[in-house]
Coordinates of C-alpha atoms and ligand atoms in Angstrom, one line a residue:
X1 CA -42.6 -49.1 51.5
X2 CA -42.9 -52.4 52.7
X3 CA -39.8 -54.3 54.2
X4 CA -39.4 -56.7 51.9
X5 CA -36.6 -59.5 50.6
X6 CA -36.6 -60.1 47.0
X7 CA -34.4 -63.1 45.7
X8 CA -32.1 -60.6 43.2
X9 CA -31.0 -59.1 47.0
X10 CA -27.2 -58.7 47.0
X11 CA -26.7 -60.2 43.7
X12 CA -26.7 -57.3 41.7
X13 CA -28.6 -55.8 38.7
X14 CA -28.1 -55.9 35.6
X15 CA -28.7 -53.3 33.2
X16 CA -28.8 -52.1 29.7
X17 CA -28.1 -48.8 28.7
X18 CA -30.0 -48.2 25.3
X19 CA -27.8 -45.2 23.8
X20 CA -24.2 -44.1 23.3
X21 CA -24.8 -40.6 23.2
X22 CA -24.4 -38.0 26.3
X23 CA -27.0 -39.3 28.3
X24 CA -25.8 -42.4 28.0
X25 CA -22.5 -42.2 28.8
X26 CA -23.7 -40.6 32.1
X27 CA -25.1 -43.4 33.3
X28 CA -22.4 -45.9 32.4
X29 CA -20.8 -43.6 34.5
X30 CA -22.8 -42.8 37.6
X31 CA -23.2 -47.1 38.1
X32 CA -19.2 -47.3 37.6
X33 CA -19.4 -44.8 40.5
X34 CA -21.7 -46.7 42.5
X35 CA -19.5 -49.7 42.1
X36 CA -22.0 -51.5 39.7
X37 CA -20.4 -53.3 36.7
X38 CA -23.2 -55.5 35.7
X39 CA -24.0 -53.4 32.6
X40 CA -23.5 -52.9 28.5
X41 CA -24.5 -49.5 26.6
X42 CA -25.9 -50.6 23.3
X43 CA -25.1 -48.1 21.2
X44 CA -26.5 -48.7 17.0
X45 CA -24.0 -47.4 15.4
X46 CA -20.3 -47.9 15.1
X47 CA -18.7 -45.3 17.7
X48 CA -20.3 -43.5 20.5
X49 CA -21.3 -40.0 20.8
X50 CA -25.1 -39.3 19.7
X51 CA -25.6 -36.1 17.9
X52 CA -22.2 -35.2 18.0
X53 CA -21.2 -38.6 16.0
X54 CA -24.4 -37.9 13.8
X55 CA -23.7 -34.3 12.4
X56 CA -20.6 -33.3 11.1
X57 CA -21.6 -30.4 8.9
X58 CA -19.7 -27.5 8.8
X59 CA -20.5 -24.8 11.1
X60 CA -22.1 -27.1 14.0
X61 CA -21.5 -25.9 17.4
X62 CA -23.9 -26.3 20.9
X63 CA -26.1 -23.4 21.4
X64 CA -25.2 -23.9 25.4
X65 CA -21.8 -22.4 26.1
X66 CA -18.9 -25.2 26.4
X67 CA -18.6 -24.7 30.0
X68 CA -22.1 -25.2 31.0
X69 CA -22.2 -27.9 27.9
X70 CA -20.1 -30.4 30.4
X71 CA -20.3 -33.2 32.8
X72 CA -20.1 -31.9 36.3
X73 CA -17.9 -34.8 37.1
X74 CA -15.9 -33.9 34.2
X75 CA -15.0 -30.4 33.9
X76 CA -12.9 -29.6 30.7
X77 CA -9.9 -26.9 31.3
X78 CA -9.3 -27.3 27.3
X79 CA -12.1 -25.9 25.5
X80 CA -11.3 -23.1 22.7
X81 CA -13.9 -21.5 22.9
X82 CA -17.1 -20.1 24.1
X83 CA -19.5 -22.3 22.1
X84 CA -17.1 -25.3 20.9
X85 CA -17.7 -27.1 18.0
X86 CA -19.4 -29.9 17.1
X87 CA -16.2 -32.2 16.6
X88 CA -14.4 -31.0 19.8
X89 CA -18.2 -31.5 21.8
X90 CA -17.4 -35.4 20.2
X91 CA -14.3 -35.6 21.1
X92 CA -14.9 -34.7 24.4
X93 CA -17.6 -37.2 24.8
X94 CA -15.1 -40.1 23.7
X95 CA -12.4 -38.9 26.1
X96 CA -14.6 -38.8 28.9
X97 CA -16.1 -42.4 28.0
X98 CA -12.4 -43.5 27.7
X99 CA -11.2 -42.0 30.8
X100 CA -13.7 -43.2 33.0
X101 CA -13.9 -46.8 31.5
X102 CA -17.0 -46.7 29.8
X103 CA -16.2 -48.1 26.6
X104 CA -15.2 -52.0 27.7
X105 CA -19.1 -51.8 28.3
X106 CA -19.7 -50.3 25.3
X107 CA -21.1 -52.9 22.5
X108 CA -21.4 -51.1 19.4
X109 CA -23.3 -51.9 16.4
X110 CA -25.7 -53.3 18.7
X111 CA -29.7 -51.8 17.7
X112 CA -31.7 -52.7 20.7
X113 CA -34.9 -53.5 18.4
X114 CA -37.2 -54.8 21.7
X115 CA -37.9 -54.4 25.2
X116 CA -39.9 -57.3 26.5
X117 CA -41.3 -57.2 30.4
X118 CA -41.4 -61.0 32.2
X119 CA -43.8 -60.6 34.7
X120 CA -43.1 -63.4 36.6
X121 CA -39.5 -62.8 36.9
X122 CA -39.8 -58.9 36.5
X123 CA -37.4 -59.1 33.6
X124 CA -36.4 -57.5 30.9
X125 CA -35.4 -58.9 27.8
X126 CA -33.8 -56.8 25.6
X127 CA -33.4 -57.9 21.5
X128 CA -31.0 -56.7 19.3
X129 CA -31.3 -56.2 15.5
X130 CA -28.6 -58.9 14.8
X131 CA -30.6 -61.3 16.8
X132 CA -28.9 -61.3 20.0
X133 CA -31.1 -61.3 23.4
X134 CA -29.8 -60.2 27.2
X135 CA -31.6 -60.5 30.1
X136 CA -31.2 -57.6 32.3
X137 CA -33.2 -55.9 35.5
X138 CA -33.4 -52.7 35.1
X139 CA -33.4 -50.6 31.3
X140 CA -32.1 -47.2 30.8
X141 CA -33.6 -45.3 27.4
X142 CA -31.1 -43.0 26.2
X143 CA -31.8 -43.0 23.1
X144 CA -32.0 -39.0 22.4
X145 CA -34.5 -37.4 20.8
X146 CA -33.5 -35.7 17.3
X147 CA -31.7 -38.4 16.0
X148 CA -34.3 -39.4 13.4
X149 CA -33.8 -37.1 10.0
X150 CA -37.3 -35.8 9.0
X151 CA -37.0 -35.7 5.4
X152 CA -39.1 -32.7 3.3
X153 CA -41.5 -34.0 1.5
X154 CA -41.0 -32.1 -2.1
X155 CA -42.0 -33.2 -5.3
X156 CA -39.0 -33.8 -7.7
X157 CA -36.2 -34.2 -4.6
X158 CA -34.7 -37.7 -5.6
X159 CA -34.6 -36.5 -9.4
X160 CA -31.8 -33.9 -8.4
X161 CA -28.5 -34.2 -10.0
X162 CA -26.2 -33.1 -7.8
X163 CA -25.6 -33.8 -4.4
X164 CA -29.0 -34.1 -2.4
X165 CA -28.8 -35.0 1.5
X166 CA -30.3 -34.6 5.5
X167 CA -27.9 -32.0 7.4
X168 CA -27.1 -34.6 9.5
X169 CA -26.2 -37.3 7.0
X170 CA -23.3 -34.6 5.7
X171 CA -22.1 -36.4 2.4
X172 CA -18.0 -35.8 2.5
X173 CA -18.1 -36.0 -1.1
X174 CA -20.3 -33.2 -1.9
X175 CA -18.2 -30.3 -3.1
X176 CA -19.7 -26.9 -1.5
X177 CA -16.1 -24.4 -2.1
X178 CA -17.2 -22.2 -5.1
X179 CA -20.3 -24.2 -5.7
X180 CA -24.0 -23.3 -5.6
X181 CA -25.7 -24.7 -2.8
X182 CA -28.9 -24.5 -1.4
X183 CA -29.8 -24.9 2.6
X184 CA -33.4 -25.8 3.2
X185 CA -34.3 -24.9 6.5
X186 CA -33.7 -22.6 8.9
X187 CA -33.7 -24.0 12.2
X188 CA -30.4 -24.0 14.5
X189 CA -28.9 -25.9 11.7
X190 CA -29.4 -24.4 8.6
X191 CA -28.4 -21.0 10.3
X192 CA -24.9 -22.5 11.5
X193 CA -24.5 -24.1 8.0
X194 CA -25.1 -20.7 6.4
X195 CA -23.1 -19.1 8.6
X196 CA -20.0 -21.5 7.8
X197 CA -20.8 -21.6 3.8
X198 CA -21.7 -18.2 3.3
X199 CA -18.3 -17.0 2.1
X200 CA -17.1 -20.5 0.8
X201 CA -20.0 -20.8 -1.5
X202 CA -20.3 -19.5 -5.1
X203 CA -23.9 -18.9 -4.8
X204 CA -25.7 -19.7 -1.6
X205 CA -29.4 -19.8 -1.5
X206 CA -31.3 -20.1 2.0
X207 CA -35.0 -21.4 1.7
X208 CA -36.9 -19.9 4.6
X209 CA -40.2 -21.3 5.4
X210 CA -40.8 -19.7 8.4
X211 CA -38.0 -17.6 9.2
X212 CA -36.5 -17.4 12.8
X213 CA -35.7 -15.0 15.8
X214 CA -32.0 -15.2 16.3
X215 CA -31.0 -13.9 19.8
X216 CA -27.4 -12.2 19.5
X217 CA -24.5 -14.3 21.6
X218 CA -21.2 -13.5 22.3
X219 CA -18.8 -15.8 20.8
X220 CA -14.8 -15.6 21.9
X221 CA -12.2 -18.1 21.9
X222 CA -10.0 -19.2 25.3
X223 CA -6.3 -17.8 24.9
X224 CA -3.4 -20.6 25.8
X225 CA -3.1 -18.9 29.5
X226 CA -6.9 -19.2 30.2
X227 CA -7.2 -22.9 29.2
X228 CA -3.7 -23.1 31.7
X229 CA -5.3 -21.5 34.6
X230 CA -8.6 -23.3 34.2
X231 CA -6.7 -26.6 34.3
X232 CA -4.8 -25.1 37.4
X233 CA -8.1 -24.0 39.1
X234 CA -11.2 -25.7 38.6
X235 CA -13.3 -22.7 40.2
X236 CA -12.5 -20.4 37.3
X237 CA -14.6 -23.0 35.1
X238 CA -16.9 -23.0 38.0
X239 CA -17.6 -19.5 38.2
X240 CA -18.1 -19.3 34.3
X241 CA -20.5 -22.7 35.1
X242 CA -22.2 -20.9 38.0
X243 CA -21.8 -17.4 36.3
X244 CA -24.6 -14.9 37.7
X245 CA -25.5 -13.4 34.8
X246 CA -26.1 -16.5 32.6
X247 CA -28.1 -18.2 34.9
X248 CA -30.2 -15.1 35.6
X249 CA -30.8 -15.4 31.8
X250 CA -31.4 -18.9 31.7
X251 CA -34.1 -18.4 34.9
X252 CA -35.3 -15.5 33.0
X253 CA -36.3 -17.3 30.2
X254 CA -37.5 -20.4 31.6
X255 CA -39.8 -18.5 34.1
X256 CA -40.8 -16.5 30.7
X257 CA -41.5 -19.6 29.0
X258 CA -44.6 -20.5 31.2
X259 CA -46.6 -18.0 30.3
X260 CA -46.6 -16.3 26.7
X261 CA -48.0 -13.1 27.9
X262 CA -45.2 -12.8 30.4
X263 CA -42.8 -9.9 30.4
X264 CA -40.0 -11.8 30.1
X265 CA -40.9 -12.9 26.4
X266 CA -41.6 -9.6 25.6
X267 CA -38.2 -8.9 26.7
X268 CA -36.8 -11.7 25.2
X269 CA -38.8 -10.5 22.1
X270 CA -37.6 -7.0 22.0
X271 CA -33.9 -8.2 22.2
X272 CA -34.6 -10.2 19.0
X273 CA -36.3 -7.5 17.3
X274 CA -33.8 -4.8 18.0
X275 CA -31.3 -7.4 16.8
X276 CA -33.4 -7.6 13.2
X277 CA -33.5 -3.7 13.0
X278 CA -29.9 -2.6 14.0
X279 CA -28.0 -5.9 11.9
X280 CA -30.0 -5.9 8.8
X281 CA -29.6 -3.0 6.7
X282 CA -31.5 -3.4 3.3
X283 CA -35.3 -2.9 4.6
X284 CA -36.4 -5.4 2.2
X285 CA -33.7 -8.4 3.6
X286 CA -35.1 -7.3 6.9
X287 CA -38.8 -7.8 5.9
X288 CA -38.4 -10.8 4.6
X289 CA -36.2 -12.4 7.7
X290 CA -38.8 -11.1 10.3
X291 CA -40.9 -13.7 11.9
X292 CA -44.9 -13.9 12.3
X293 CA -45.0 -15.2 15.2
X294 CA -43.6 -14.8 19.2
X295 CA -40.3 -15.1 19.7
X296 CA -39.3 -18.2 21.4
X297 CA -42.4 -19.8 19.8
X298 CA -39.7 -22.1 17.8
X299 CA -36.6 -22.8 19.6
X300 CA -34.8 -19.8 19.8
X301 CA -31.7 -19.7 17.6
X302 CA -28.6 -18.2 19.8
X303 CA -26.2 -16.6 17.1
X304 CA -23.4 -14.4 16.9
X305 CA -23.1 -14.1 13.2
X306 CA -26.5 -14.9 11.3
X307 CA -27.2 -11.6 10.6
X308 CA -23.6 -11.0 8.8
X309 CA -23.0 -13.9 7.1
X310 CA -26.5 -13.9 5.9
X311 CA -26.0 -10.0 4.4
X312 CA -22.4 -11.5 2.5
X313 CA -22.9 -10.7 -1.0
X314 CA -23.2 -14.8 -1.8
X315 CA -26.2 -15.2 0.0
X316 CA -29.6 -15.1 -0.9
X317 CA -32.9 -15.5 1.1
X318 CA -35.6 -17.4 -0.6
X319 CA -39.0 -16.9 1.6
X320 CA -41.3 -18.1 -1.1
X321 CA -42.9 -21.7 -1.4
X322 CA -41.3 -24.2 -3.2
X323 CA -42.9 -25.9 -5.9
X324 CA -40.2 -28.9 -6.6
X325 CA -37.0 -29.2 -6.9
X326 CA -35.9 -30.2 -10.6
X327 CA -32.2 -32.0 -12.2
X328 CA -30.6 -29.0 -12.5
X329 CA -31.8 -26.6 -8.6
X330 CA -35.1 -25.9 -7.3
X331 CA -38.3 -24.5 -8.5
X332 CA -40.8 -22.1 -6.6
X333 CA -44.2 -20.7 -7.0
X334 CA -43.9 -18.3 -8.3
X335 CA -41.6 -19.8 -11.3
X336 CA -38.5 -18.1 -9.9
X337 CA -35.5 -20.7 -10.6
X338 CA -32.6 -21.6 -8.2
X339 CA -29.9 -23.2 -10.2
X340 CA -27.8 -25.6 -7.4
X341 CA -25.1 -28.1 -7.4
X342 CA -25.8 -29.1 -3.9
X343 CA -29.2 -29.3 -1.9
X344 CA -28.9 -29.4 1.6
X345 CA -31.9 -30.3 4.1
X346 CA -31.7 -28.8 7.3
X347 CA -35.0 -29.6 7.8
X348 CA -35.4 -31.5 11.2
X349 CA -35.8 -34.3 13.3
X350 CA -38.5 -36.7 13.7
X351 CA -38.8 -35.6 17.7
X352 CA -41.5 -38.3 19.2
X353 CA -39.5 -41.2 18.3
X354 CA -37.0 -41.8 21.4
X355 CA -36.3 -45.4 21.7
X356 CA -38.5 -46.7 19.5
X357 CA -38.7 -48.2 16.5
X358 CA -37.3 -50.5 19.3
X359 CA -40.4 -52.5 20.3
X360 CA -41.3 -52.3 23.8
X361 CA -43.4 -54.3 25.8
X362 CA -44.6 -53.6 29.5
X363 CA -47.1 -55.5 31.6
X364 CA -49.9 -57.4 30.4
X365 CA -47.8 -57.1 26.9
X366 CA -49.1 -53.4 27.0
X367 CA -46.4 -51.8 23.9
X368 CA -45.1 -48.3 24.0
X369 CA -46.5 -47.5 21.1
X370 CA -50.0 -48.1 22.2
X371 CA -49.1 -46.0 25.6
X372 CA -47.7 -43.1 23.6
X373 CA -51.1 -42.8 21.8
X374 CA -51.7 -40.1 21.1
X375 CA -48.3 -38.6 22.6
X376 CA -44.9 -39.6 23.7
X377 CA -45.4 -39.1 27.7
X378 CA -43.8 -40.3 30.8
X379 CA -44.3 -39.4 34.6
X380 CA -42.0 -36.2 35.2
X381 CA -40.7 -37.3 32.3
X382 CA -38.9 -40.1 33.5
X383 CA -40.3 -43.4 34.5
X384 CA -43.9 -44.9 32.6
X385 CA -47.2 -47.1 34.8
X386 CA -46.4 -50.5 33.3
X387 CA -43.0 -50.4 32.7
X388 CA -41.5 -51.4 35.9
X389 CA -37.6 -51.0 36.3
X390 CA -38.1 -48.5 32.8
X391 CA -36.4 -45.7 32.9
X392 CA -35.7 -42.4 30.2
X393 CA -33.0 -39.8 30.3
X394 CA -33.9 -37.0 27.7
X395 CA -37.5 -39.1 27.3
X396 CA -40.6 -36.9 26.2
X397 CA -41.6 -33.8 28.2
X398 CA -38.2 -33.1 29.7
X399 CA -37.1 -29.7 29.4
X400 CA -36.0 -29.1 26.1
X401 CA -36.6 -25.3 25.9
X402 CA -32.4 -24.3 25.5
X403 CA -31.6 -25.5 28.8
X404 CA -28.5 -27.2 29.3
X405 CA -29.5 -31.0 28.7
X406 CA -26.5 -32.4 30.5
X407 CA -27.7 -30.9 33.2
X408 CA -30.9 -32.4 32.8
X409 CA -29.6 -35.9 32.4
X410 CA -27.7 -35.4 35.3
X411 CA -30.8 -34.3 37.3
X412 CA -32.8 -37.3 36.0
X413 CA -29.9 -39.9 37.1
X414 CA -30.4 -38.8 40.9
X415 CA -33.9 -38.8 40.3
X416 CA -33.9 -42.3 39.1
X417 CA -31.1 -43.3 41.2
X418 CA -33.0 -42.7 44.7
X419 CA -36.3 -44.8 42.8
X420 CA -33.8 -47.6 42.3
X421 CA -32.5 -47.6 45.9
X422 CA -35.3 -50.1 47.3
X423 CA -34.5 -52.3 44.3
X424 CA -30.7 -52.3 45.1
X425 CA -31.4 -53.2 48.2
X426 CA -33.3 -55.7 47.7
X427 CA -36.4 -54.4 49.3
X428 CA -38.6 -54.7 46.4
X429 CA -38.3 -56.0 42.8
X430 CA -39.6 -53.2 40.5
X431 CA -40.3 -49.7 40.8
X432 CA -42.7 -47.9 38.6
X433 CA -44.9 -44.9 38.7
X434 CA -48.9 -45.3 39.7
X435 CA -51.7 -45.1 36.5
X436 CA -53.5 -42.7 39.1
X437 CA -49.9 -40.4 40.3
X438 CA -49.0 -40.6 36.0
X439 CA -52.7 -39.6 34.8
X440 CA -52.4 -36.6 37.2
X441 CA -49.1 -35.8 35.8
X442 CA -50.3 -35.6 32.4
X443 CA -53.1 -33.7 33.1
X444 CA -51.8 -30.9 34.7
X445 CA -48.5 -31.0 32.0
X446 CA -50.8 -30.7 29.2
X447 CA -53.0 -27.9 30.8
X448 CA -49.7 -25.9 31.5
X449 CA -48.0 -26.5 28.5
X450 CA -50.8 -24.3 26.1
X451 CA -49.9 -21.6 28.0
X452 CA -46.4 -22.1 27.3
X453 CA -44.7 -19.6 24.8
X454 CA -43.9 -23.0 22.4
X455 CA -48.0 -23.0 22.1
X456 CA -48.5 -19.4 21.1
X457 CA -49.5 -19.9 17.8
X458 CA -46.3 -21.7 15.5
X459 CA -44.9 -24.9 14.2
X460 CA -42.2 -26.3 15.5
X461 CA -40.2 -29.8 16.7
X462 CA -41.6 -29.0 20.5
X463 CA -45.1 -29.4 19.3
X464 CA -47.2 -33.3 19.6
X465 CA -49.4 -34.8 16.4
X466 CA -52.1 -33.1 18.6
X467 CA -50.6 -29.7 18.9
X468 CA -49.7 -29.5 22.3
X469 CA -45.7 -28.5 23.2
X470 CA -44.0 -31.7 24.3
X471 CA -41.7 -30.3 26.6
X472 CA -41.8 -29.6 31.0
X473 CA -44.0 -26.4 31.2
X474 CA -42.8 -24.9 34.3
X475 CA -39.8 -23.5 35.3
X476 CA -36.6 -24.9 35.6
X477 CA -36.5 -24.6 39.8
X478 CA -39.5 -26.7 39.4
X479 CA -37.8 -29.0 37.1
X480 CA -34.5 -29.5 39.6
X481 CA -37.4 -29.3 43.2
X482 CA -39.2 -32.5 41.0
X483 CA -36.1 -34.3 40.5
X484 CA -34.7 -33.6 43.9
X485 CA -36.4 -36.6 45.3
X486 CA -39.0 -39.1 44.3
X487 CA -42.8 -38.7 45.6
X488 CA -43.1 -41.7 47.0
X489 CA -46.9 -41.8 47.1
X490 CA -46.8 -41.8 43.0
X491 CA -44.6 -45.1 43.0
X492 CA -46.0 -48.8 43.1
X493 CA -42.9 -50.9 44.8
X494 CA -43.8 -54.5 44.0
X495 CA -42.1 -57.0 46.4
Ligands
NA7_501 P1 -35.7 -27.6 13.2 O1 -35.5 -26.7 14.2 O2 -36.9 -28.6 13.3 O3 -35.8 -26.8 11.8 C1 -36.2 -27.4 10.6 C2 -36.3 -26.3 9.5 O4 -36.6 -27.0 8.3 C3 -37.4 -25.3 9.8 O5 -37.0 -24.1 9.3 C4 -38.6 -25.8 8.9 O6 -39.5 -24.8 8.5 C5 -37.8 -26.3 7.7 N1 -38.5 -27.3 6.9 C6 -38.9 -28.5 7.3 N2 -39.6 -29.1 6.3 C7 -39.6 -28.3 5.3 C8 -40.1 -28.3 3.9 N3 -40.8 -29.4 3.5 N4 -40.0 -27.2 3.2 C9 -39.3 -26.1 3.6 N5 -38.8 -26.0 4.9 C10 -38.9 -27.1 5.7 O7 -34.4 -28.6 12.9 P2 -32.9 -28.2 13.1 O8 -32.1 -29.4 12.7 O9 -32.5 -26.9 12.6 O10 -32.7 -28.1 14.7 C11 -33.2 -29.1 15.6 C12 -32.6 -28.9 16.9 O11 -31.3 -29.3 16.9 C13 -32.5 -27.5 17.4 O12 -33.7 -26.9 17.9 C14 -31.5 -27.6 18.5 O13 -32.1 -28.2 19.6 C15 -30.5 -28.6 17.9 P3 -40.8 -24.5 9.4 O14 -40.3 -23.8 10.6 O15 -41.4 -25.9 9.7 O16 -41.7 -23.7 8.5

């Protein structure tokens, strides 16, 4: 690193945080920390909060338990139970913003709609949607990554009569008590809406492309006295957080992960399968919920209850094709009619979006787009060649494989804190990853990721346009060893 003076030197950066959601509010926190004020969290919509602002349906809870599904700066005595729900998980996340003065930064109803690089004054310029424009140093991409609903492409949809929406667009209005309702889907979301609907509904019909391997989870609320002494002691939350037998299952199955012919999958797989064969009683339910492909190929669905609500005497499990959905329910192949009142599509995320449809521009006027042709990418998932001062929390090949993401996004921040460092000092201008240290990268990610389990043979969200999982391929150790300090010799400092 070269011992330079750059003119920005004790004056400050400035930076935008593009993102209201967890990751987001992480940061805002972690530069309040570091005594750094010279920053605003553009967040598009009208409150903060990310997926937990975004779906409200009924049954949503975090498939990480509450504990581990928390700031490590902000532990939270007050959770009720094991796996909290979705609108205590958002409520938390505006509490914490509030408490640790996030939200006089926060500017929403601001879109960021482009990122624009200045070479010659290694700025950013950063547009919003309403026509606004702020110059800042250094940009943070938090943008998520399921945030954009992927909507089913089936002939008839918008001719439906009743009520017709995206799981995470939950229409209040849409009455589901004694009605007959329809989930399409059955990723982690349309197995939590089931679960919540399947004794409120009159008729409840789940549409199962590809059904899913649930792995069984105990679920238990915290009694008055626990929540009490956890507020007392913080190291009873700790010692759930740091809990032995969790994290031996977390390391079990993202060593497993790596490798689909490891025995950890098939353990992971048997768990799954004796799950199928002891919950499900009538063989022919069973048959038609058991996967044809690996366990874990999908994301693993982590339920408590599937496997009951699913048997209640309102449900039924549709595993055919559909052929369109008509006024009055939906139609399948085979001619069999689904009469419905309400149609609701669980049916996923566009994944490779991230920050974009935000248009953004590195050097030479190089766009993201072009640079995530044919794949979303960035070195160790973080920072991109070309995008100086550019950096992603959650961005494309992080761990996504039911790790705790907080923890990830907390992992990243120190990561990208220590490549700021020389910036903050003043010692050089812009920081960014070399072509040569990135290519490498990429290489060796996409050679280890078709070995992963995620590449064994299925569809799924973790999967690129080309086929090849989008997510870290190694373990998590190698994960938290890559983000424990930068490489140095992959960075370009530019004076
Ligand atoms: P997922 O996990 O992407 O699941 C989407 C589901 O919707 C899945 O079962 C799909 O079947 C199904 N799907 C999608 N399009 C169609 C059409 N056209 N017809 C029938 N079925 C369809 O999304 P979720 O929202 O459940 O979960 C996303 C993540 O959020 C989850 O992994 C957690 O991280 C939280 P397919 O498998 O493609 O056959």
């Amino acid at each position: 690193m070269d011992d330079v003076v750059w003119k920005g030197s004790g004056e400050g950066l400035r930076y935008a945080i593009v993102g209201g959601g967890m990751s987001g509010i992480m940061a805002a926190i972690r530069l309040i920390g570091q005594g750094e004020t010279n920053f605003t969290v553009f967040e598009k919509e009208a409150d903060i909060g990310g997926t937990w602002r975004d779906n409200r349906y009924p049954g949503l809870t975090c498939d990480t338990p509450s504990h581990a599904y928390s700031y490590s700066f902000a532990l939270n005595p007050k959770w009720s139970s094991y796996y909290a729900s979705g609108p205590e998980i958002h409520r938390y996340f505006k509490d914490v913003a509030s408490d640790f003065g996030v939200m006089p930064h926060v500017r929403c109803n601001s879109e960021v709609s482009a990122c624009i690089f200045d070479e010659d004054s290694a700025t950013w310029t950063v547009g919003l949607t309403d026509g606004g424009e702020v110059e800042v140093d250094v940009v943070i991409a938090a943008s998520g990554v399921l945030h954009y609903p992927k909507m089913p492409d089936i002939p008839g949809l918008d001719t439906f009569a009743g009520k017709a929406f995206h799981s995470a667009r939950w229409d209040d209005s849409a009455v589901v008590d004694g009605a007959r309702v329809g989930v399409i889907g059955c990723g982690s979301t349309g197995i939590q809406i089931v679960n919540a609907l399947s004794n409120r509904a009159e008729r409840l019909v789940h549409f199962q492309r590809s059904p899913q391997w649930i792995m069984p989870v105990p679920q238990f609320d915290y009694s008055a006295e626990q929540q009490e002494a956890f507020a007392k002691d913080n190291a009873l939350i700790d010692a759930i957080r740091h809990d032995p037998d969790y994290w031996a299952a977390i390391y079990r199955f993202t060593d497993g992960i790596t490798d689909f012919n490891s025995p950890q999958i098939a353990e992971i797989e048997e768990y799954c399968r004796q799950n199928l064969e002891n919950s499900v009683r009538d063989p022919e339910l069973r048959e038609k919920l058991r996967p044809n492909y690996r366990a874990a190929c999908k994301r693993l669905i982590y339920s408590w209850e599937y496997y009951e609500c699913v048997q209640r005497p309102a449900v039924y499990v549709e595993t055919g094709a559909i052929a369109q959905v008509e006024p009055e329910g939906v139609r399948m192949q085979d001619g069999t009619f689904h009469p419905l009142d309400v149609l609701v599509l669980a049916t996923g995320f566009k994944a490779d979006r991230f920050i974009r449809p935000a248009v953004v521009k590195g050097r030479g006027g190089q766009t993201l787009d072009d640079f995530w042709n044919p794949r979303p990418t960035a070195h160790l998932a973080v920072t991109l060649p070309d995008f100086p001062n550019f950096f992603m929390l959650n961005g494309p090949t992080g761990p996504v494989g039911n790790f705790p993401l907080i923890d990830i996004a907390e992992m990243q921040w120190d990561y990208l804190k220590q490549l700021l460092e020389p910036v903050r000092e003043g010692r050089a201008r812009c920081v960014e990853p070399t072509r040569e240290a990135f290519e490498a990268y990429e290489e060796r990610r996409i050679a280890a990721a078709r070995k992963t389990i995620f590449g064994s043979g299925c569809s799924s969200w973790y999967l690129d346009d080309t086929g090849v999982p989008a997510t870290w391929p190694w373990s998590y150790q190698a994960f938290v060893d890559a983000m424990a300090a930068p490489d140095w010799q992959e960075f370009r400092l530019e004076a």
